[in-house]
mmCIF file of C-alpha atoms in Angstrom:
data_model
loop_
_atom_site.group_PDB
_atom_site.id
_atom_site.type_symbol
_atom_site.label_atom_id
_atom_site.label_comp_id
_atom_site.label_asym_id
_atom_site.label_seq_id
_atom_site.Cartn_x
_atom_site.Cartn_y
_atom_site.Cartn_z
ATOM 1 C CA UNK A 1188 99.284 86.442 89.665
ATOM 2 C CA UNK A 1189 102.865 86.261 90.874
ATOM 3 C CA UNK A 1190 101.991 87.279 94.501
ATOM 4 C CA UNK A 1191 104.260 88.711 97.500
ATOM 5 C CA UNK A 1192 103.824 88.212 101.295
ATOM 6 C CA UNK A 1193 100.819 90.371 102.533
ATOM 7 C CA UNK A 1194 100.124 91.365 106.271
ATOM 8 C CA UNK A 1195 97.440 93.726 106.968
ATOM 9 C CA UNK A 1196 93.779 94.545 106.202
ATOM 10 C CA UNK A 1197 91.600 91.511 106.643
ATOM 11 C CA UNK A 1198 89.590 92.863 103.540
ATOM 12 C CA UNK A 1199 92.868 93.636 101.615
ATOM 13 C CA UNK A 1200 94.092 89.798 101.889
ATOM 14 C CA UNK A 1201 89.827 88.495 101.126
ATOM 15 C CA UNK A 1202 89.763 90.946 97.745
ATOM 16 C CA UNK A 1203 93.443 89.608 96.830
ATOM 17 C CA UNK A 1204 92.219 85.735 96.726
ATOM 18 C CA UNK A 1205 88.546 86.984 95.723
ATOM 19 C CA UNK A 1206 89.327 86.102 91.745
ATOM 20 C CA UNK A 1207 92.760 86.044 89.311
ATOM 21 C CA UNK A 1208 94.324 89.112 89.476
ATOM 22 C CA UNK A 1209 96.153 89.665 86.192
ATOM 23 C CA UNK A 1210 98.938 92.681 86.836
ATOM 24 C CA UNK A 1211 98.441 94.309 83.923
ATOM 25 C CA UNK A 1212 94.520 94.699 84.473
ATOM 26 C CA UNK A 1213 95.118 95.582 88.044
ATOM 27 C CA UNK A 1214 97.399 98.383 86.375
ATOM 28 C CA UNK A 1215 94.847 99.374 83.464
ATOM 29 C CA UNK A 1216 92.476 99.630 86.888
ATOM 30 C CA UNK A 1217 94.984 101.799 88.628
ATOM 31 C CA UNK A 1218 96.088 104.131 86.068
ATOM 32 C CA UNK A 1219 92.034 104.744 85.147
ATOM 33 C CA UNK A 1220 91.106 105.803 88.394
ATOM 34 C CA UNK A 1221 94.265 107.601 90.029
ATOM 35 C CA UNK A 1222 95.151 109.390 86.952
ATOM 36 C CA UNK A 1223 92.496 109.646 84.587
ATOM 37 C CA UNK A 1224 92.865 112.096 82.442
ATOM 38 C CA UNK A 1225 95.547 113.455 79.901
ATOM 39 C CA UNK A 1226 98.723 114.894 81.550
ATOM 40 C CA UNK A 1227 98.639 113.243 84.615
ATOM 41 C CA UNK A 1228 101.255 110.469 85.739
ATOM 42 C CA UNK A 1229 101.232 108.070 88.433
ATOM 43 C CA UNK A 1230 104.964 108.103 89.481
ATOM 44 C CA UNK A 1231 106.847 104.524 89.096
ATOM 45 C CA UNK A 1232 107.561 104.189 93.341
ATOM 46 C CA UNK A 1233 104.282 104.940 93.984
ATOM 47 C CA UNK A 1234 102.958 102.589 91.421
ATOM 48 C CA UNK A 1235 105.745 100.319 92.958
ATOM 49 C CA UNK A 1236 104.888 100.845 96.475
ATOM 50 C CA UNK A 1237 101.094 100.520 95.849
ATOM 51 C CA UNK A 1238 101.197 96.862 93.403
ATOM 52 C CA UNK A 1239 103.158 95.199 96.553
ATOM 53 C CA UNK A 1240 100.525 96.362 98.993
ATOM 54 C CA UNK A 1241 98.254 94.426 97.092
ATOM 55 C CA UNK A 1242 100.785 90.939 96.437
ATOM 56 C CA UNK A 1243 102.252 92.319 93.153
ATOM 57 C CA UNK A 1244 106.028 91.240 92.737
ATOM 58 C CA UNK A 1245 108.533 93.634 91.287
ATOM 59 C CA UNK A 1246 108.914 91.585 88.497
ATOM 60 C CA UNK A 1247 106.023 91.162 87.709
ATOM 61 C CA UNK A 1248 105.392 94.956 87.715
ATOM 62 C CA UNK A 1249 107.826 95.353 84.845
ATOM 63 C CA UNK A 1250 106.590 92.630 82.782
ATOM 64 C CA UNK A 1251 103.571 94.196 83.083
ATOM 65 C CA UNK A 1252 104.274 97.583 82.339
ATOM 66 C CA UNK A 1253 106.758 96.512 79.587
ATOM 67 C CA UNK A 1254 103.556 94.681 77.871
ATOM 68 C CA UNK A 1255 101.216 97.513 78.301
ATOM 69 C CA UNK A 1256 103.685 99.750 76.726
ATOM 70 C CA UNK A 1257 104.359 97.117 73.615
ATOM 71 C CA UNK A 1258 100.485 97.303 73.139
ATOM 72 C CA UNK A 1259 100.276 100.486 73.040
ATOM 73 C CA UNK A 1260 97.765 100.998 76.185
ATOM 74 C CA UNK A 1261 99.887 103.287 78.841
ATOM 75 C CA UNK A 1262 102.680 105.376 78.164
ATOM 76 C CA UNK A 1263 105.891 106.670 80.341
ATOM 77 C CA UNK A 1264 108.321 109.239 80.950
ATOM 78 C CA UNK A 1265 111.255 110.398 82.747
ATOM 79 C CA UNK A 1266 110.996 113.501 84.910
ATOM 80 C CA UNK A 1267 114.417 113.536 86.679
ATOM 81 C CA UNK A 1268 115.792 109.756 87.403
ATOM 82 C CA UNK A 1269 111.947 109.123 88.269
ATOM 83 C CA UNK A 1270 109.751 107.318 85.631
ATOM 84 C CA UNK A 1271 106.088 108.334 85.490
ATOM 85 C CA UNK A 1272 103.095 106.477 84.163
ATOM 86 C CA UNK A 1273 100.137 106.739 81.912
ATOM 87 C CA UNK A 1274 97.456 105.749 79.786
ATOM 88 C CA UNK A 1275 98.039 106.602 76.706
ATOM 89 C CA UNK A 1276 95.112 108.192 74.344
ATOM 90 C CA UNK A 1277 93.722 104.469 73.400
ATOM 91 C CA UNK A 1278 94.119 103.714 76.978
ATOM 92 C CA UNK A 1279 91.952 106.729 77.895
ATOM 93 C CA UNK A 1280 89.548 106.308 75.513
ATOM 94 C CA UNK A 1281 88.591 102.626 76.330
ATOM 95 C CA UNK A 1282 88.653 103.381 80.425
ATOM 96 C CA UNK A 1283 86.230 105.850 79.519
ATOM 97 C CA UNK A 1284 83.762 103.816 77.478
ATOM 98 C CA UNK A 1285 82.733 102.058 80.302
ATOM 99 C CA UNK A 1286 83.128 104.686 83.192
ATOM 100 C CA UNK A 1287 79.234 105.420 83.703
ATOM 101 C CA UNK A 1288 78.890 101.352 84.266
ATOM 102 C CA UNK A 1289 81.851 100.682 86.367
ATOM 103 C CA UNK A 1290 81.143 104.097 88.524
ATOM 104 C CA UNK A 1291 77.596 104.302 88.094
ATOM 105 C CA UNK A 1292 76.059 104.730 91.474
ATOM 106 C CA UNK A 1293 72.914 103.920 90.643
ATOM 107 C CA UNK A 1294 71.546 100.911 88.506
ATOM 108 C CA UNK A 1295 71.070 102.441 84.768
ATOM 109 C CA UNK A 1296 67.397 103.351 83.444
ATOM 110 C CA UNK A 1297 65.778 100.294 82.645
ATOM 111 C CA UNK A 1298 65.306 99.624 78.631
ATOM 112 C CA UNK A 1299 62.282 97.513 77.076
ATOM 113 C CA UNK A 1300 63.522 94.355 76.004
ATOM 114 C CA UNK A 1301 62.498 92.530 72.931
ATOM 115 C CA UNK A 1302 62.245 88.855 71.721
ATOM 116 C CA UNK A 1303 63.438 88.816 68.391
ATOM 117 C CA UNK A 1304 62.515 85.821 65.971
ATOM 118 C CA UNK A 1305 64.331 85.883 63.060
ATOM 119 C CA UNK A 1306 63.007 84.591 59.541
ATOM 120 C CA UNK A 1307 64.050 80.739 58.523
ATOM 121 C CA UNK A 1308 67.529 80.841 56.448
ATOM 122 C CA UNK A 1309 67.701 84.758 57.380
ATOM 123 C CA UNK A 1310 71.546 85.708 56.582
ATOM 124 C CA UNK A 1311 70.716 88.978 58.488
ATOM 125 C CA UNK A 1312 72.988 90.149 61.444
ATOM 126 C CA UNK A 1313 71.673 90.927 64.696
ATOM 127 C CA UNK A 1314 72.859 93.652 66.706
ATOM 128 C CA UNK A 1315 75.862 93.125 68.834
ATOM 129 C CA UNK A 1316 74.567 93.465 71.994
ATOM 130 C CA UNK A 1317 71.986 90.494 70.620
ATOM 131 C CA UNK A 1318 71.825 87.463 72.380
ATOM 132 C CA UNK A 1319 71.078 84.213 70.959
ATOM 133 C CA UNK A 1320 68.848 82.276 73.043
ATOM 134 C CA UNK A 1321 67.827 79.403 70.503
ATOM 135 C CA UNK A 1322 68.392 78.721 66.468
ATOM 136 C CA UNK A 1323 66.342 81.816 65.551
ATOM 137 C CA UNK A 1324 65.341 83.259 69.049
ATOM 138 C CA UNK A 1325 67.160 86.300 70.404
ATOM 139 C CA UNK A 1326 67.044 89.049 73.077
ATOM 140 C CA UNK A 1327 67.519 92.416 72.467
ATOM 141 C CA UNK A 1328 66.971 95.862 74.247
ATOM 142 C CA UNK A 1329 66.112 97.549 70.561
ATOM 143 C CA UNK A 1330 64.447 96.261 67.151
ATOM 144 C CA UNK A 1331 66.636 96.201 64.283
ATOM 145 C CA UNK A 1332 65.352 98.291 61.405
ATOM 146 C CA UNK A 1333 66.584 96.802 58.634
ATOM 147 C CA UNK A 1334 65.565 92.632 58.705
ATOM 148 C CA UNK A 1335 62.624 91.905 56.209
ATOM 149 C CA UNK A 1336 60.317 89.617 57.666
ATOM 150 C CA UNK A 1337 61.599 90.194 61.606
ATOM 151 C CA UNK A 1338 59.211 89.375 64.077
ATOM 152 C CA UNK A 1339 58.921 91.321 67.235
ATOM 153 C CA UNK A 1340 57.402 90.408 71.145
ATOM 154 C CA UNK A 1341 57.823 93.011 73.495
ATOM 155 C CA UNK A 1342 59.140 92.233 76.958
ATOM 156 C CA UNK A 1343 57.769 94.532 78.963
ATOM 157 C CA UNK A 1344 56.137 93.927 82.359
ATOM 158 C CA UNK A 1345 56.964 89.573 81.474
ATOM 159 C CA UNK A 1346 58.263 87.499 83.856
ATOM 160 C CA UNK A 1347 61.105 85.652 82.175
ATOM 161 C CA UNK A 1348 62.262 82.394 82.675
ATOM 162 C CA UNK A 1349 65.131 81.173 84.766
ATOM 163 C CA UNK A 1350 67.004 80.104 81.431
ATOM 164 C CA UNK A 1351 66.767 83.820 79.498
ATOM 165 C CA UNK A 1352 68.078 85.307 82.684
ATOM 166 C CA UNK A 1353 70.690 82.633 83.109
ATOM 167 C CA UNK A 1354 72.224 83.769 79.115
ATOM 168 C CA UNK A 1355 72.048 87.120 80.244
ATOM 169 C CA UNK A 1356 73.704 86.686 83.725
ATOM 170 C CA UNK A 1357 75.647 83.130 83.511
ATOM 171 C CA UNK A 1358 75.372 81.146 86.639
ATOM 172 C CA UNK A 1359 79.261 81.451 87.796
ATOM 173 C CA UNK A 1360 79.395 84.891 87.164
ATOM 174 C CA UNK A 1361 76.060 85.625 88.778
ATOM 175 C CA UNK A 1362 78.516 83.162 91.900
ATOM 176 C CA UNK A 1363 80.798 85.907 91.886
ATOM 177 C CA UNK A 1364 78.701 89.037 91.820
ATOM 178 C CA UNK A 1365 76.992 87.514 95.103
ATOM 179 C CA UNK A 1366 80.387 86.476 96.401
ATOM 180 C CA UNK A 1367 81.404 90.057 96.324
ATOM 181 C CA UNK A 1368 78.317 91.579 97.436
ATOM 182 C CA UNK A 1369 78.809 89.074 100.907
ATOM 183 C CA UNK A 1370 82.348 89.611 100.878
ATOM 184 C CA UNK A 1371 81.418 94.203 101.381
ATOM 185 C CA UNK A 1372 78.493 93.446 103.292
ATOM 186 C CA UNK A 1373 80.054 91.546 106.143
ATOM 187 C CA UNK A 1374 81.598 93.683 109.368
ATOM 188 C CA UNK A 1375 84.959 94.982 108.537
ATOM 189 C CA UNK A 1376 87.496 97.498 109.651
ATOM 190 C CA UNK A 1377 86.326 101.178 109.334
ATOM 191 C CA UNK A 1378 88.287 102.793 106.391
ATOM 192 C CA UNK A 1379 89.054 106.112 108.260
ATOM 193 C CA UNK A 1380 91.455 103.631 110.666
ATOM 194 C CA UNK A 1381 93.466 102.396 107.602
ATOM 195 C CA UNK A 1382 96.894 103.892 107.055
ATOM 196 C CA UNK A 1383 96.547 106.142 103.624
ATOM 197 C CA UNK A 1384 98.250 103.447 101.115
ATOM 198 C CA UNK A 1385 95.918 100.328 102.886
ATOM 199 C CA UNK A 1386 93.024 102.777 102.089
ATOM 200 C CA UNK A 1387 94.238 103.339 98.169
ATOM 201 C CA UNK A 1388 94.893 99.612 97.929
ATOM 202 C CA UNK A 1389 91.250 98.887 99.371
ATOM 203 C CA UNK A 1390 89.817 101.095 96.970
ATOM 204 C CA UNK A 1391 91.809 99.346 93.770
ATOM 205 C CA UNK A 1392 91.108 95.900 94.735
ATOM 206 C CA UNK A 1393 87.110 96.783 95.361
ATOM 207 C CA UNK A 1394 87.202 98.738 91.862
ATOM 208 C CA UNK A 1395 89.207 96.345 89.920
ATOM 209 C CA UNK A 1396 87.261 93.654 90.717
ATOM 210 C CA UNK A 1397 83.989 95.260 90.549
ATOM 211 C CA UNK A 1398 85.196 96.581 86.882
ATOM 212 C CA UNK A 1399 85.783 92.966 85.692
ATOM 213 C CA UNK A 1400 82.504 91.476 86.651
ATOM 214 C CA UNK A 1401 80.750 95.055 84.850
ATOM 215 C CA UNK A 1402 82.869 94.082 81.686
ATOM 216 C CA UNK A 1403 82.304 90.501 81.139
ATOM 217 C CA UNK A 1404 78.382 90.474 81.586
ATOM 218 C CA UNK A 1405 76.053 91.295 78.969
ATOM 219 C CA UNK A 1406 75.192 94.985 78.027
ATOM 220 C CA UNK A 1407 71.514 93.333 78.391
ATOM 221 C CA UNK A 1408 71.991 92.693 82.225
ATOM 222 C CA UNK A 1409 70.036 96.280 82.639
ATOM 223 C CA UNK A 1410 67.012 94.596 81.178
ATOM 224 C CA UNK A 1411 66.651 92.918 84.458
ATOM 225 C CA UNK A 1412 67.728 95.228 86.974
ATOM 226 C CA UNK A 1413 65.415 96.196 89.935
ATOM 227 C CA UNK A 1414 66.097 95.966 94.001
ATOM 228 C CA UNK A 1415 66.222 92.369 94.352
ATOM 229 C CA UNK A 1416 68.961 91.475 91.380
ATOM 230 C CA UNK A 1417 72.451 90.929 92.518
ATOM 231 C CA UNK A 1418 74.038 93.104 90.528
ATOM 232 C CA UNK A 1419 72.183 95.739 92.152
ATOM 233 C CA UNK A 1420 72.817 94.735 95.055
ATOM 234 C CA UNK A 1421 76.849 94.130 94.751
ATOM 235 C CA UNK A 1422 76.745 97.727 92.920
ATOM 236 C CA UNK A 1423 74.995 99.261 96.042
ATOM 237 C CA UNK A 1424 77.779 97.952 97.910
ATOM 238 C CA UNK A 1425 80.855 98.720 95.810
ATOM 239 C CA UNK A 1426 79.414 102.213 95.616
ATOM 240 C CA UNK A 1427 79.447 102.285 99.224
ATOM 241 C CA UNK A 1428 82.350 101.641 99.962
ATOM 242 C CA UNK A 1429 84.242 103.517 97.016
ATOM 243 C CA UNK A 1430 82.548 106.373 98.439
ATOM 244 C CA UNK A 1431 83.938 105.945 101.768
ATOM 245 C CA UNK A 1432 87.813 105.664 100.068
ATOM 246 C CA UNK A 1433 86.932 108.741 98.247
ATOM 247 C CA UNK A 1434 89.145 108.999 95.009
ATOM 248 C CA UNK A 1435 90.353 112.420 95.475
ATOM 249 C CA UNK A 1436 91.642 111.229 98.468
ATOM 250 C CA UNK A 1437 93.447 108.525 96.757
ATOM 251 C CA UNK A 1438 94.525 110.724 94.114
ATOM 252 C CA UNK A 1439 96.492 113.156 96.869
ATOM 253 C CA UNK A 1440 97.906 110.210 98.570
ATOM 254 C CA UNK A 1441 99.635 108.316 95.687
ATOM 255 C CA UNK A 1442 101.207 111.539 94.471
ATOM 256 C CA UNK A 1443 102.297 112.773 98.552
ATOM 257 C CA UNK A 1444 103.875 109.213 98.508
ATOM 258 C CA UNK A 1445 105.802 109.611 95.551
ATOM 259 C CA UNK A 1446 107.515 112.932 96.839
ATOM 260 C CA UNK A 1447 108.468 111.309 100.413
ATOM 261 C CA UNK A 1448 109.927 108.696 98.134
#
C-alpha cells in the first residue's frame, strides 16, 4: 500500500504496519461496516479524509475506487458537486455472507468433526469445506451422503495431532492471529481520549484486519475452538475493543464530517 505520512495514535501507526493493506480491501472493509445496508452512502471527503488517517494516498484512493467500480463491487453517485459511495447489491451480499464470523462476539457452536477415508480410485468430490489431509484422508465437520463405500471416524472428544490442526490453522497465519491478539492486549491509549476520526480509523484498521485473518482460514477452524485457541482469544479481543469504538458511533461521525466538509 501506497502510504502517506501518519502522526498520531500509537495503535493507529502498529495496525497500519501490522500486515499489507490493499486499498481496495481496506475500502470493501469501510463501506461494510459504515454503511451497510442499501441506500446509504459514505460521502467521497469523508471517505477521503478517513483513507489518509490511516496512510492511504489520494491516488491511490481513486485507483481504488475506479477498480471497485469496474468490478462491479461498490457503486457511486452525485448528490450536488459531492460524490457518494456504496456497495453495490453483489457488494452487499458478499459483506454479508461472512458478517456472523467477522462480528461474531462469541466463538461459533462447536460442530463434530469427521475423518473421512475415501475409497481407492474414488472419483467422488468431497465437500468444499473438506480438507485433504493425506491421498485419501480428509477432515470434515459433516458426512457426505452420497460416496459409496465412504468410511467414517468420528472426532469427537479426540485429541488431534499437531499436523491436522496445523492444515486447519497454517502456522503463519496462526503467527498473525497471535500477533494481533498481543498487539490489543498490550496497554494502549483509552479510546474515549481519541479525537472522533482517530477513533473511526481505530475501529477500521482493528476490523479490517481482523476480517482478513476470519476469511483466509478454514471454515473448519470452529472444529477446534475452545478458551485456550488463539483465534478465540484474538476474537475476544477484537470484540473488545470494537465494542469500545461502537459502530453507531462511527456511523454518526463519518456522516457529521462530511457536512463540516
Amino acid at each position: 500500500m501506497e502510504k502517506s505520512d501518519v502522526v498520531g495514535s500509537s495503535l493507529i501507526e502498529h495496525l497500519i504496519n501490522y500486515g499489507e493493506l490493499k486499498v481496495w480491501s481496506v475500502l470493501v472493509t469501510i463501506l461494510g461496516d459504515l454503511a451497510p445496508r442499501a441506500g446509504m452512502y459514505i460521502p467521497g471527503p469523508a471517505l477521503a479524509a478517513l483513507t489518509g488517517r490511516i496512510g492511504i494516498k489520494p491516488q491511490a484512493l481513486r485507483v481504488a475506487i475506479h477498480r471497485l467500480r469496474k468490478e462491479g463491487w461498490i457503486e457511486g453517485t452525485k448528490i450536488g458537486r459531492v460524490s457518494h459511495y456504496a456497495l453495490s447489491e453483489m457488494g452487499r451480499l458478499e459483506t454479508e455472507r461472512v458478517e456472523p464470523e467477522v462480528y461474531g462476539s462469541v466463538a461459533p457452536e462447536r460442530k463434530q468433526p469427521y475423518l473421512l477415508v475415501i475409497p481407492p480410485r474414488s472419483t467422488d468430490k468431497m465437500p468444499p469445506n473438506a480438507i485433504k489431509l493425506s491421498r485419501d484422508l480428509y477432515l470434515s465437520d459433516h458426512i457426505p451422503p452420497s460416496i459409496d463405500g465412504l468410511l467414517t471416524i468420528s472426532g469427537e472428544n479426540r485429541q488431534w495431532p499437531d499436523w491436522v490442526q496445523e492444515a486447519v490453522l497454517p502456522p503463519q497465519l496462526a503467527e498473525q492471529h497471535e500477533a494481533l491478539t498481543k498487539l490489543l492486549s498490550a496497554d494502549h491509549e483509552d479510546p474515549a481520549d481519541l479525537e472522533p476520526f482517530d477513533r473511526i480509523a481505530l475501529r477500521i484498521l482493528i476490523l479490517h484486519n481482523w476480517r482478513r485473518l476470519v476469511l483466509r482460514r478454514s471454515p473448519l477452524a470452529p472444529l477446534f475452538w475452545d478458551k485456550e485457541w488463539i483465534g478465540t482469544q484474538c476474537q475476544y479481543h477484537v470484540t473488545r475493543w470494537l465494542t469500545a469504538l461502537s459502530r453507531d458511533d462511527a456511523q454518526k461521525a463519518i456522516h457529521g464530517a462530511a457536512v463540516s466538509h
